[in-house]
PDB file of C-alpha atoms in Angstrom:
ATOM      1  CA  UNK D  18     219.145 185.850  60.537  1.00 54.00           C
ATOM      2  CA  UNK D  19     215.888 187.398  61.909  1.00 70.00           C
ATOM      3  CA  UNK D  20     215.204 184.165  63.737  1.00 66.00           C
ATOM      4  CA  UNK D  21     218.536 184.355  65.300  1.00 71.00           C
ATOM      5  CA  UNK D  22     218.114 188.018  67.154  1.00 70.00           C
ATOM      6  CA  UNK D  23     214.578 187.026  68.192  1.00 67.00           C
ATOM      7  CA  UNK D  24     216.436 183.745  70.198  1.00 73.00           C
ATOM      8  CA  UNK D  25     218.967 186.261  70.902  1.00 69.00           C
ATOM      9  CA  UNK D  26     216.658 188.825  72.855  1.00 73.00           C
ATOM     10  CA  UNK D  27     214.285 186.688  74.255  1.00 75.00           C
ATOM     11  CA  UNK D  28     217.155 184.455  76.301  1.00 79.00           C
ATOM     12  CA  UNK D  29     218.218 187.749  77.495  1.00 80.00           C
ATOM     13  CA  UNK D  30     214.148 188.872  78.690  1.00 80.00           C
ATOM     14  CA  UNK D  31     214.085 185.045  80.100  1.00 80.00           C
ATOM     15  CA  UNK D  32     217.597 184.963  82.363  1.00 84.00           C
ATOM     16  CA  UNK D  33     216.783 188.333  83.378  1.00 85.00           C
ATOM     17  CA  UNK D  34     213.194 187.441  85.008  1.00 84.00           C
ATOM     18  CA  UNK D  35     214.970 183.887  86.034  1.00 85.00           C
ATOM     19  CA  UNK D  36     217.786 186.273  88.197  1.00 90.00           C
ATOM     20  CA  UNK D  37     215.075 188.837  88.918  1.00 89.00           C
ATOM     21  CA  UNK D  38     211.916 187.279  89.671  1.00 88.00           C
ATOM     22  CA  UNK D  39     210.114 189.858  91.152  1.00 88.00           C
ATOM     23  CA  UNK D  40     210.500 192.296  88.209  1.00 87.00           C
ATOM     24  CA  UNK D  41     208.077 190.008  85.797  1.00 85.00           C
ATOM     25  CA  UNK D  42     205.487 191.392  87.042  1.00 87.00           C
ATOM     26  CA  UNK D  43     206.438 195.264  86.201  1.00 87.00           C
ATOM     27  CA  UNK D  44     207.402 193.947  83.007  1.00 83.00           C
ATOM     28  CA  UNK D  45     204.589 191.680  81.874  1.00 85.00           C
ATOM     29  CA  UNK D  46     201.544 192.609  84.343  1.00 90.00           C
ATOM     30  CA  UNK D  47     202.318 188.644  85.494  1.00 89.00           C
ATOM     31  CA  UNK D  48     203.534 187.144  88.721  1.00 91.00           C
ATOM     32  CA  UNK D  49     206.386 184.573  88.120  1.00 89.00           C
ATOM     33  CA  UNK D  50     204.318 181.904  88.905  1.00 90.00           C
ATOM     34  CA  UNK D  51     201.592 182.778  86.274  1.00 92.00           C
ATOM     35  CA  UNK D  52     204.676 183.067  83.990  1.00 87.00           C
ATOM     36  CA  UNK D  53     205.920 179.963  84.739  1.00 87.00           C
ATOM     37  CA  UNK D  54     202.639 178.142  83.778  1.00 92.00           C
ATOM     38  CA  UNK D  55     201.781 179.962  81.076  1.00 89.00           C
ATOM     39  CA  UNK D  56     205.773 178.825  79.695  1.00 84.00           C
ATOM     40  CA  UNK D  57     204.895 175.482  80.350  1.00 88.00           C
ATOM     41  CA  UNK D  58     201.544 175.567  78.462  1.00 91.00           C
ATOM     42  CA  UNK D  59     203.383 177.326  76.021  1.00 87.00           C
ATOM     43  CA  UNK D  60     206.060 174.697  75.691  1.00 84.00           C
ATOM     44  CA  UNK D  61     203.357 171.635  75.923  1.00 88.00           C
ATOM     45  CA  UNK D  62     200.875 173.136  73.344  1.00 86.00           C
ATOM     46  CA  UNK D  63     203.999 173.071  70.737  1.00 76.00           C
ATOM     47  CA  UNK D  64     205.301 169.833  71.087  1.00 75.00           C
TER      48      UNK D  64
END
């Protein structure tokens, strides 16, 4: 159930910054770009 939420708030944190790009930086000390790559790396390094 745990895993669930975590999904749960995290899509919410990620369609935010997607309709609000210019916030992830006041949010995460990152510009979207950087946030963008590091997602990818992110996504790459667990497959």
């Amino acid at each position: 159930m745990k895993w669930y939420f975590w999904q749960l708030i995290m899509s919410n944190i990620s369609e935010y910054i997607q309709n609000n790009p210019h916030e992830s930086h006041r949010l995460l000390g990152l510009k979207y770009e950087q946030l963008q790559q590091l997602l990818e790396k992110a996504i790459k390094l667990h497959h």
